[in-house]
GROMACS .gro file of N, CA and C in nm:
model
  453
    1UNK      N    1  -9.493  -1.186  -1.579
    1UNK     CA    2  -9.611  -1.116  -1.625
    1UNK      C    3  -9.710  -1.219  -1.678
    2UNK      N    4  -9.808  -1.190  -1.626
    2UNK     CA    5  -9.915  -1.318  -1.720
    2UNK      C    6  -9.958  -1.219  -1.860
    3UNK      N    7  -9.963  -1.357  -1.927
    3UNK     CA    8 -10.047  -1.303  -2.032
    3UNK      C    9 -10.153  -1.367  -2.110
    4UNK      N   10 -10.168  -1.450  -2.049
    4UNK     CA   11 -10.304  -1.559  -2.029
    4UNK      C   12 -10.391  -1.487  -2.128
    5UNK      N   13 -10.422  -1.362  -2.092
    5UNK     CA   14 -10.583  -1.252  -2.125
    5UNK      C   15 -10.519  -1.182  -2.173
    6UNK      N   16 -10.436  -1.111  -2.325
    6UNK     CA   17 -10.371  -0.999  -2.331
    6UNK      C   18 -10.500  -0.881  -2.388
    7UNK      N   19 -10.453  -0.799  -2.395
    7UNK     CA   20 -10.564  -0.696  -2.406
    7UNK      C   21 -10.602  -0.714  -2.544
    8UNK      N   22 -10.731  -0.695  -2.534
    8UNK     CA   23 -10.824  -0.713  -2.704
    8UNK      C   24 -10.768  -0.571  -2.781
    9UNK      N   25 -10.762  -0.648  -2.896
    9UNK     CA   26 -10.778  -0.557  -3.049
    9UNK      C   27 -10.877  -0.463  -3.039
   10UNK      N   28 -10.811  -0.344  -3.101
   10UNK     CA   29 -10.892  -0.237  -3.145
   10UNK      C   30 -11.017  -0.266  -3.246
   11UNK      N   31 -11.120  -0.253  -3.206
   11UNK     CA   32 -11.238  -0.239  -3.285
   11UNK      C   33 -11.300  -0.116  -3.371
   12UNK      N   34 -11.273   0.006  -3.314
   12UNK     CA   35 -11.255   0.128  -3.404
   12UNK      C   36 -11.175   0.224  -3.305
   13UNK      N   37 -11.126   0.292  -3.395
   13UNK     CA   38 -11.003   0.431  -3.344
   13UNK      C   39 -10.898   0.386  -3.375
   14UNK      N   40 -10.813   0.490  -3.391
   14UNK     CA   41 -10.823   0.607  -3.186
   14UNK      C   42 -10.881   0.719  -3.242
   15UNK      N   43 -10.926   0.716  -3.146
   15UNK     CA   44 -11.047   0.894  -3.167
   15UNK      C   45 -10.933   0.983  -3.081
   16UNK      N   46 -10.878   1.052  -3.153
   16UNK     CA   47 -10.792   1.179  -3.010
   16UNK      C   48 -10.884   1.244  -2.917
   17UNK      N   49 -10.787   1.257  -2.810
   17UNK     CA   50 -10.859   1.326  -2.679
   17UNK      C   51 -10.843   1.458  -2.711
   18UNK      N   52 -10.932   1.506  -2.819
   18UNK     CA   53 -10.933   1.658  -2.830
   18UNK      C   54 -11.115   1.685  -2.790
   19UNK      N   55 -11.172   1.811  -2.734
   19UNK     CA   56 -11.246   1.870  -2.749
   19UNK      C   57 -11.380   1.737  -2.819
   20UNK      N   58 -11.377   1.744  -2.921
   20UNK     CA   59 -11.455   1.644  -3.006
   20UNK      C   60 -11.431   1.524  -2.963
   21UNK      N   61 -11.340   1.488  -2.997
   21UNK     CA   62 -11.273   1.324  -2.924
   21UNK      C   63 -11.315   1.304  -2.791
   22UNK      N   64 -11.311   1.384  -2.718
   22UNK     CA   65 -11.348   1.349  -2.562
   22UNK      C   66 -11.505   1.355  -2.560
   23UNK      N   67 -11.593   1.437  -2.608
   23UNK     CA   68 -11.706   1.457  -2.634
   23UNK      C   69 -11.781   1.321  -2.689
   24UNK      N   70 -11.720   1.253  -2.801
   24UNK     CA   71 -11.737   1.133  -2.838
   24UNK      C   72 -11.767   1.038  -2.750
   25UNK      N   73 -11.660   0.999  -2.683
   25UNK     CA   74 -11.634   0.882  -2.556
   25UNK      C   75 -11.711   0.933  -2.490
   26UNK      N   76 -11.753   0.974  -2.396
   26UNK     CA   77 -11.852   1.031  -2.333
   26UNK      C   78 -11.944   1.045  -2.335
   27UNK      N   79 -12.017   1.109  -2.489
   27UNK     CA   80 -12.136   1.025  -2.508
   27UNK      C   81 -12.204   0.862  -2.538
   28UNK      N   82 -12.076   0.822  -2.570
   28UNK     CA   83 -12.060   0.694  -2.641
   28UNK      C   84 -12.081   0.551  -2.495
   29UNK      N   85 -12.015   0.613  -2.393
   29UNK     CA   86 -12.027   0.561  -2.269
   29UNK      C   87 -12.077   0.594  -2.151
   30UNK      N   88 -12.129   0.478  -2.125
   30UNK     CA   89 -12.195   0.474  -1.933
   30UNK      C   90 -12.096   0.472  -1.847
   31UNK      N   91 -12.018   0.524  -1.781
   31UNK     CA   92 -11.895   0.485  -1.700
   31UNK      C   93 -11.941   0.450  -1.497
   32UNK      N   94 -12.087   0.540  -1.519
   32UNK     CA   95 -12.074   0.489  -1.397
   32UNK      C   96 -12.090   0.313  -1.358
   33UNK      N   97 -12.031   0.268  -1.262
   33UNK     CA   98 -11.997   0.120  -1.221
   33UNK      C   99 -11.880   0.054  -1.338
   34UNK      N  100 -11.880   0.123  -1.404
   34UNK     CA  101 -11.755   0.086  -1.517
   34UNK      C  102 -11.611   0.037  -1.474
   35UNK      N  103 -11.545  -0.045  -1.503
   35UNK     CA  104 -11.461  -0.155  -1.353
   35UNK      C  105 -11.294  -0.096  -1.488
   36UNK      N  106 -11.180  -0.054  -1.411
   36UNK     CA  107 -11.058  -0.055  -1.463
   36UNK      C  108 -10.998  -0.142  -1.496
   37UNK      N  109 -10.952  -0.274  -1.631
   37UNK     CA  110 -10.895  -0.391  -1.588
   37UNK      C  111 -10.767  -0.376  -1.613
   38UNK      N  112 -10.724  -0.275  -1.691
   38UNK     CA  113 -10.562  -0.294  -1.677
   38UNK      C  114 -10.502  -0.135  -1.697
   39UNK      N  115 -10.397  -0.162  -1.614
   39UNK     CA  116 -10.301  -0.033  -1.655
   39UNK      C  117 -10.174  -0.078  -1.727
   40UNK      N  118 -10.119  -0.020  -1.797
   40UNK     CA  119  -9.985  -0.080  -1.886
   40UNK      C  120  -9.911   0.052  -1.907
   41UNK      N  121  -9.809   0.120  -1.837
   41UNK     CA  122  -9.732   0.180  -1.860
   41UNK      C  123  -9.592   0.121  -1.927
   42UNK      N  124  -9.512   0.210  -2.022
   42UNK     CA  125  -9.420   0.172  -2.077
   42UNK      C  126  -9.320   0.307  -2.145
   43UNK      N  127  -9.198   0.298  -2.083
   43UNK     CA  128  -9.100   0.370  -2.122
   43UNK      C  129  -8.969   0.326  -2.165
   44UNK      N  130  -8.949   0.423  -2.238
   44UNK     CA  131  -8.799   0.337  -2.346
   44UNK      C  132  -8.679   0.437  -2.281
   45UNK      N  133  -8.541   0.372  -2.252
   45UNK     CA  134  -8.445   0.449  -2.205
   45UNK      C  135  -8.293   0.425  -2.217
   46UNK      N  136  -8.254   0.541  -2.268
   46UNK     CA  137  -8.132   0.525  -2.279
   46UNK      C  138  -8.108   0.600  -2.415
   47UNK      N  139  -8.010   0.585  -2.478
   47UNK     CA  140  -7.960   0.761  -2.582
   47UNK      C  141  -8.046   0.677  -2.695
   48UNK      N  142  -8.123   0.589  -2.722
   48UNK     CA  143  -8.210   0.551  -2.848
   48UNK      C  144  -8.307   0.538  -2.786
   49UNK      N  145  -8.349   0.621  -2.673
   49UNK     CA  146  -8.524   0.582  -2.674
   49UNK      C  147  -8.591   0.741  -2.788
   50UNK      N  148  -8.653   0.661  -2.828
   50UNK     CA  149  -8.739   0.767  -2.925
   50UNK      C  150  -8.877   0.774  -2.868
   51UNK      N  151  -8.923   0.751  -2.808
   51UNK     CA  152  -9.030   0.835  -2.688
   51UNK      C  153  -9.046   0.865  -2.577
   52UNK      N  154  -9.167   0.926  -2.526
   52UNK     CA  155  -9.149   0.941  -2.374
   52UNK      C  156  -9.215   0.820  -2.297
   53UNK      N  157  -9.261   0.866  -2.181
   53UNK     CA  158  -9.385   0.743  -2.128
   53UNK      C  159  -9.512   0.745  -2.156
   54UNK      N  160  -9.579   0.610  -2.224
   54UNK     CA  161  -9.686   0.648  -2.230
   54UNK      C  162  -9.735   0.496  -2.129
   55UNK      N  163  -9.892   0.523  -2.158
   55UNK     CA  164 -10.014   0.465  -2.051
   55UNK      C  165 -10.113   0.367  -2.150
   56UNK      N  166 -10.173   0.284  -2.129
   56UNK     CA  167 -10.266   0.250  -2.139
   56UNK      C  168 -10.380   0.181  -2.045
   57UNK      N  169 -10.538   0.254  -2.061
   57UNK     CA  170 -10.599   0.235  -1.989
   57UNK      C  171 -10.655   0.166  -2.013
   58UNK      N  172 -10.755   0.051  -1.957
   58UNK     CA  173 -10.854  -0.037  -2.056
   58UNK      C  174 -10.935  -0.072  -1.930
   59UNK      N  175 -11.099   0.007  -1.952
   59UNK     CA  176 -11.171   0.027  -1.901
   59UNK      C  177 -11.252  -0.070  -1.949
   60UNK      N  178 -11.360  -0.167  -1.856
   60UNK     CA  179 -11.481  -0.209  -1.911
   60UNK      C  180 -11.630  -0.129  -1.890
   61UNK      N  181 -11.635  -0.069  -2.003
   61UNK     CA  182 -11.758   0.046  -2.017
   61UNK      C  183 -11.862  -0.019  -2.066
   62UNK      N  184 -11.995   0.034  -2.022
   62UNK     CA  185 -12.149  -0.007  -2.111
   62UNK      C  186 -12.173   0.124  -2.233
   63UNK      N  187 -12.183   0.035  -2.326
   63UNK     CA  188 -12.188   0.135  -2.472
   63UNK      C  189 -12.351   0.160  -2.430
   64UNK      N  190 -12.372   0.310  -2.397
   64UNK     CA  191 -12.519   0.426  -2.441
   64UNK      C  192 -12.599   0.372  -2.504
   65UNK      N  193 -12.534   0.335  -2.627
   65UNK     CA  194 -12.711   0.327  -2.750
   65UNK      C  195 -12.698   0.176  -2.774
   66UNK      N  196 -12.636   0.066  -2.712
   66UNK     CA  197 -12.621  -0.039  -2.754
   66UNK      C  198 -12.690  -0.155  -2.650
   67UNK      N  199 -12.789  -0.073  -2.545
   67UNK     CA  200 -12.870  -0.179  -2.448
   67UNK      C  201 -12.752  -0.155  -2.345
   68UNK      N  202 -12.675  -0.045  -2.314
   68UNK     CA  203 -12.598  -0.093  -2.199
   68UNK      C  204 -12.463  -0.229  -2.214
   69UNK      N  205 -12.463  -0.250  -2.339
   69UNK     CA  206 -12.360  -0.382  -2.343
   69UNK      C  207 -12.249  -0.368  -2.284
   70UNK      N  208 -12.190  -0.469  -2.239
   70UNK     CA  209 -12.002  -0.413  -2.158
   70UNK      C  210 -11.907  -0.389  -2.300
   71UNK      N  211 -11.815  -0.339  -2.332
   71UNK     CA  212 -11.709  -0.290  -2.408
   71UNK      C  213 -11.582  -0.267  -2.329
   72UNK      N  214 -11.451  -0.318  -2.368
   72UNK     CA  215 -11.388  -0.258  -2.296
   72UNK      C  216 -11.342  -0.085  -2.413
   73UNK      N  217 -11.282  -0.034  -2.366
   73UNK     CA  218 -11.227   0.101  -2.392
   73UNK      C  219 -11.072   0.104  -2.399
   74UNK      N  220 -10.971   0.154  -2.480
   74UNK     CA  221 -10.883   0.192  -2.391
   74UNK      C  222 -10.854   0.345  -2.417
   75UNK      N  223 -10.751   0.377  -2.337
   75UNK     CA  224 -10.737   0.570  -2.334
   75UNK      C  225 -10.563   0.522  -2.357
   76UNK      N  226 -10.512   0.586  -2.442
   76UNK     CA  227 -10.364   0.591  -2.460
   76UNK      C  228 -10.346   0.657  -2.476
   77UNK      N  229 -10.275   0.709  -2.336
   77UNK     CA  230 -10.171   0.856  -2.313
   77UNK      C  231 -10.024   0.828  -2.368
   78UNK      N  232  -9.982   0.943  -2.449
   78UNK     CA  233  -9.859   0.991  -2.488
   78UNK      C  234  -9.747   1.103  -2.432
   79UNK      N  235  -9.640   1.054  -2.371
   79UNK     CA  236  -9.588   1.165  -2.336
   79UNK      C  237  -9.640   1.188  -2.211
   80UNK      N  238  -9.648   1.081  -2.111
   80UNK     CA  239  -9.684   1.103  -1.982
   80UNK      C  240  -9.597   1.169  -1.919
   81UNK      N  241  -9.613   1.254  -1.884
   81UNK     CA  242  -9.501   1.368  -1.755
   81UNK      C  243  -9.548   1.301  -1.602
   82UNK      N  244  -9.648   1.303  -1.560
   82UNK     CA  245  -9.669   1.234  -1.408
   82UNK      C  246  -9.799   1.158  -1.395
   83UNK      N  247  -9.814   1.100  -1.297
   83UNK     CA  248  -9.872   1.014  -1.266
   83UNK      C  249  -9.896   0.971  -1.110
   84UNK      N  250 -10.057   0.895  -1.117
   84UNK     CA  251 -10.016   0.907  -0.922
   84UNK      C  252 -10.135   0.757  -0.928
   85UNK      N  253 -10.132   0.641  -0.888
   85UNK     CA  254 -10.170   0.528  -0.905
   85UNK      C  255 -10.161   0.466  -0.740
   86UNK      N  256 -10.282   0.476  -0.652
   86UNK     CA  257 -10.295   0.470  -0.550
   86UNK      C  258 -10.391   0.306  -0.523
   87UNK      N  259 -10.299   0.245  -0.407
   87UNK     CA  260 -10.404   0.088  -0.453
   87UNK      C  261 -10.530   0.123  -0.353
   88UNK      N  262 -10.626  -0.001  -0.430
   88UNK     CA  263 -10.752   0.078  -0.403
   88UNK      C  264 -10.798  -0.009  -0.271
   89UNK      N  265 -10.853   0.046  -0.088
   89UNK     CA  266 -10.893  -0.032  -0.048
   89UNK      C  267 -11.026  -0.094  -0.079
   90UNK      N  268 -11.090  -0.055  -0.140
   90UNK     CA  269 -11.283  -0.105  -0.188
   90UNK      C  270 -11.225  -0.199  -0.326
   91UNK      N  271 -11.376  -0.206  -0.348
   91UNK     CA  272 -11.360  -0.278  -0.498
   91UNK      C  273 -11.241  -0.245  -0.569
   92UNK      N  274 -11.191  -0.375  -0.667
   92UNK     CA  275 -11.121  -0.302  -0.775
   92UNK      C  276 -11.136  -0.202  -0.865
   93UNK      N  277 -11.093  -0.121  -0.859
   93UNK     CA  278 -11.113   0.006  -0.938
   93UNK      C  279 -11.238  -0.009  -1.058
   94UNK      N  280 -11.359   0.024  -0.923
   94UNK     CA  281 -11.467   0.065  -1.011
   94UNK      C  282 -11.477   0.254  -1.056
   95UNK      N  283 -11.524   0.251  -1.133
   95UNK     CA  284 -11.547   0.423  -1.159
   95UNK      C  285 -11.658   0.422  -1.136
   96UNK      N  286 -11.712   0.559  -1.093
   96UNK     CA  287 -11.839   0.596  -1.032
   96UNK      C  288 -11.909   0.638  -1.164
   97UNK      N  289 -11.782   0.766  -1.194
   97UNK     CA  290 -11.855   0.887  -1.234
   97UNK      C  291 -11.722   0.880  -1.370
   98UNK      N  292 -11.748   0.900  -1.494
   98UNK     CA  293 -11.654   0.922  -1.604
   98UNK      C  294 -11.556   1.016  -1.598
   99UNK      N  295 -11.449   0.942  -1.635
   99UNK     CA  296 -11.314   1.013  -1.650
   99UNK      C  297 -11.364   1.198  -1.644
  100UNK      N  298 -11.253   1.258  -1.569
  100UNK     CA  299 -11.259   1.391  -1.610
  100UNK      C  300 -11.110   1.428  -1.724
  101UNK      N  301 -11.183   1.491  -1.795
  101UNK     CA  302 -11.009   1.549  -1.866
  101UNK      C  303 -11.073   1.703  -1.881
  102UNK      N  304 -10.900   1.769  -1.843
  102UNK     CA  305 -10.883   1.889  -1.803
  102UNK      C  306 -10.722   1.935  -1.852
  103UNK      N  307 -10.717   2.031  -1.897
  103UNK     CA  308 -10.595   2.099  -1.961
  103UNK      C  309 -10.566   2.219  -1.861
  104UNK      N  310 -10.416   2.216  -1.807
  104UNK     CA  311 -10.350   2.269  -1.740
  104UNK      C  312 -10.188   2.271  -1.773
  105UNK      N  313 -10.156   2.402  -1.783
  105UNK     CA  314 -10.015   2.398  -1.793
  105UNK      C  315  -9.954   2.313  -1.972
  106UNK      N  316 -10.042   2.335  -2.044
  106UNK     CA  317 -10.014   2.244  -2.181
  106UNK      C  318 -10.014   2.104  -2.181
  107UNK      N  319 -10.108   2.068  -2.039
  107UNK     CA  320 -10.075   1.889  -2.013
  107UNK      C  321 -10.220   1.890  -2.026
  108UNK      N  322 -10.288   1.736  -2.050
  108UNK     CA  323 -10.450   1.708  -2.068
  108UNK      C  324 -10.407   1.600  -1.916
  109UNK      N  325 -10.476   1.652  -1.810
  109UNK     CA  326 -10.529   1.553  -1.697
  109UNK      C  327 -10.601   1.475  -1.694
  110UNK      N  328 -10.623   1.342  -1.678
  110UNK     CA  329 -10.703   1.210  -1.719
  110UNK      C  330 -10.714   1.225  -1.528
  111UNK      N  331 -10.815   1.201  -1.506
  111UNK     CA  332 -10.853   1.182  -1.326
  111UNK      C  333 -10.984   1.109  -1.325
  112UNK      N  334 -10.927   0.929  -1.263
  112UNK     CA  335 -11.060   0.855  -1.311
  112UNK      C  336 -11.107   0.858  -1.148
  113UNK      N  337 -11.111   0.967  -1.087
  113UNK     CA  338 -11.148   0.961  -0.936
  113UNK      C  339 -11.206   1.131  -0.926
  114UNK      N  340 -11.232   1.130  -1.015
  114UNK     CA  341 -11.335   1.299  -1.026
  114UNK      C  342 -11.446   1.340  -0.930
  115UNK      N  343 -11.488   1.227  -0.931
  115UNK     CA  344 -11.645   1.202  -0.833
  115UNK      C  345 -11.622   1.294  -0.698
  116UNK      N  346 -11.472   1.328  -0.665
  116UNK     CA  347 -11.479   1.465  -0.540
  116UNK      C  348 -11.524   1.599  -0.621
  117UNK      N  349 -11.509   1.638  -0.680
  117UNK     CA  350 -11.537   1.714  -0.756
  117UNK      C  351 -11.698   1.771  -0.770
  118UNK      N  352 -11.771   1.662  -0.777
  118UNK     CA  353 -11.928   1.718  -0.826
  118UNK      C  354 -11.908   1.757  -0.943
  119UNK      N  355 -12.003   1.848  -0.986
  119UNK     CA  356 -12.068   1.915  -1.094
  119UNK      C  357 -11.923   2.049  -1.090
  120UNK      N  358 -11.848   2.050  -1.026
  120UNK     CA  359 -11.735   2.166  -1.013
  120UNK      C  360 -11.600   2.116  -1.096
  121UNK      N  361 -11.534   2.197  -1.151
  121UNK     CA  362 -11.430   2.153  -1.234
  121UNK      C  363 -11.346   2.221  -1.164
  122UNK      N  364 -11.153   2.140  -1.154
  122UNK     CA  365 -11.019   2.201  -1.095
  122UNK      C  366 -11.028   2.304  -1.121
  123UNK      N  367 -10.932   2.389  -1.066
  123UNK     CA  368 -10.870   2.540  -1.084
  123UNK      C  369 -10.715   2.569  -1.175
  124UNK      N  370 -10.653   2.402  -1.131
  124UNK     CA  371 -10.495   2.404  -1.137
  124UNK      C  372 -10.480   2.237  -1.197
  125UNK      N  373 -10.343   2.188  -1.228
  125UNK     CA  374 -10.293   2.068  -1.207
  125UNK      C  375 -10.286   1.994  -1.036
  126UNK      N  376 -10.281   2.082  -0.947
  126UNK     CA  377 -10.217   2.050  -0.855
  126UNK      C  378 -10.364   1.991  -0.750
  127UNK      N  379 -10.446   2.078  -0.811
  127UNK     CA  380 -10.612   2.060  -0.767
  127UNK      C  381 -10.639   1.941  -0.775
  128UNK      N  382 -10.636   1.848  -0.875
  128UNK     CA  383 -10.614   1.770  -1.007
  128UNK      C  384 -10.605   1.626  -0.936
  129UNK      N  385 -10.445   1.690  -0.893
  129UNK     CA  386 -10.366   1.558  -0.860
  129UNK      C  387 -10.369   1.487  -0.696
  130UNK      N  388 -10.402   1.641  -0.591
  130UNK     CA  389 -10.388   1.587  -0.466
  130UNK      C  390 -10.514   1.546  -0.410
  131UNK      N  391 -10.644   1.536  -0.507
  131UNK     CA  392 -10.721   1.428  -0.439
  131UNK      C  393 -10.723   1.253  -0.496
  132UNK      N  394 -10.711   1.285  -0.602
  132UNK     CA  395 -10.715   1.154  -0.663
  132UNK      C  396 -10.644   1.029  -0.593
  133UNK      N  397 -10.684   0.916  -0.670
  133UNK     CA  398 -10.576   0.793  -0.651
  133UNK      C  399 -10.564   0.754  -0.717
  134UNK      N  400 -10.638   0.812  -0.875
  134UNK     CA  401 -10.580   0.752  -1.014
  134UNK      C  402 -10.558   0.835  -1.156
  135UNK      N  403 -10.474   0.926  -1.134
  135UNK     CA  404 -10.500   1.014  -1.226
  135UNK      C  405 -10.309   1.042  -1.306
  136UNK      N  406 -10.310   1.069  -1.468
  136UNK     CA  407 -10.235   1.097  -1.534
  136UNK      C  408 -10.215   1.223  -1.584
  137UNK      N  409 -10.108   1.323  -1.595
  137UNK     CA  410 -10.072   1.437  -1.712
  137UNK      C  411 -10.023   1.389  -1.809
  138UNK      N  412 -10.067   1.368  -1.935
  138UNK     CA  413 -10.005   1.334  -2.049
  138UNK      C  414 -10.005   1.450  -2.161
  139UNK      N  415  -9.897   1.490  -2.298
  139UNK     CA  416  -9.934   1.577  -2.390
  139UNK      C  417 -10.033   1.533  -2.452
  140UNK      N  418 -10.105   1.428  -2.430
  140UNK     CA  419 -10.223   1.438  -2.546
  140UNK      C  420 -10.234   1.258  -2.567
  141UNK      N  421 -10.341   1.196  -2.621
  141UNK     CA  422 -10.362   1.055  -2.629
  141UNK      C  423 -10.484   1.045  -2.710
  142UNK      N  424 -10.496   0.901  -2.798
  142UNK     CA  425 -10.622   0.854  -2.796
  142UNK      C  426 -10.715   0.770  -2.736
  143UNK      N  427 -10.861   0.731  -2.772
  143UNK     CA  428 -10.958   0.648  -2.691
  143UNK      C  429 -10.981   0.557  -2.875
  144UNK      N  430 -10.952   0.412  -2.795
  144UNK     CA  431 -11.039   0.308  -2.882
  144UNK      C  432 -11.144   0.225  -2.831
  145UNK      N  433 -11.235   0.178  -2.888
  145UNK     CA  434 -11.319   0.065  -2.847
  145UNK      C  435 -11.259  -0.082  -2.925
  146UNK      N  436 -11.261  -0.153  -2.803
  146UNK     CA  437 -11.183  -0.242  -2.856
  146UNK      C  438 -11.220  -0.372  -2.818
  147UNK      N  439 -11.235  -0.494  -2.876
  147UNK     CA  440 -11.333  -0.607  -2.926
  147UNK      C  441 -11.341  -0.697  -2.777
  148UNK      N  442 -11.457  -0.746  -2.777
  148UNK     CA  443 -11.448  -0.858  -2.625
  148UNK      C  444 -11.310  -0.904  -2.587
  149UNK      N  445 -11.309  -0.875  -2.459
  149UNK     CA  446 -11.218  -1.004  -2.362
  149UNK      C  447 -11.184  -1.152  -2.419
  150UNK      N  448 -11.108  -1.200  -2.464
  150UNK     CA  449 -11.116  -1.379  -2.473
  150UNK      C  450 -11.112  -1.414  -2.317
  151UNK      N  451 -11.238  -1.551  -2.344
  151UNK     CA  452 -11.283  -1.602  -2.194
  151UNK      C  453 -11.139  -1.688  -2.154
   0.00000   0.00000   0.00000
């Protein structure tokens, strides 16, 4: 594993991905052209794991009221149940269009490939999952902003 670049420190949060919390990030960020730099999944196993799987996302976003500056982001899902992580033939996982999150079945759907969608929101989980190529069900997670990259 390299770890040359490990992921930057939290600068403020975690804001939860509730209602408000998601509302936050969202206003808070420009996501379109916004580039994915890391995924970090991690699960503990065996009769002493004391959690489930969780995710971390770490997005480089332009902060809204700050001139557009880059920030990275991250989204940390808890209690990931599934997942579907498709490699990308175009650019490295640029985002067009900002994360969608959507609650189905008591799970919050993270789908950073929404942009099929339009202005239209899923029906189901299953809606959700079979277009994407990058999308998570987790019980619930937070979003931090978190301090420059070291060069």
């Amino acid at each position: 594993m390299d770890t040359r670049a490990p992921i930057p420190d939290r600068r403020s949060g975690p804001h939860a991905l509730t209602g408000e919390g998601i509302a936050a990030l969202l206003a808070r960020y420009e996501f379109g052209d916004a580039c994915l730099r890391r995924v970090v999944l991690d699960q503990e196993y065996g009769p002493r794991a004391t959690r489930g799987r969780v995710a971390r996302l770490v997005i480089d976003a332009r902060v809204v009221g700050e001139g557009l500056r880059w920030e990275p982001v991250s989204l940390d899902l808890l209690d990931v149940r599934r997942f579907r992580i498709d490699e990308s033939d175009g650019f490295s996982w640029v985002l067009y269009d900002p994360p969608q999150f959507t609650r189905f079945d008591g799970l919050l759907q993270v789908d950073l490939c929404a942009e099929r969608f339009g202005s239209l929101c899923p029906e189901n989980a299953e809606e959700v999952f079979e277009g994407s190529h990058l999308v998570f069900a987790a019980t619930g997670g937070t979003w931090s902003a978190l301090h420059p990259w070291e060069r």
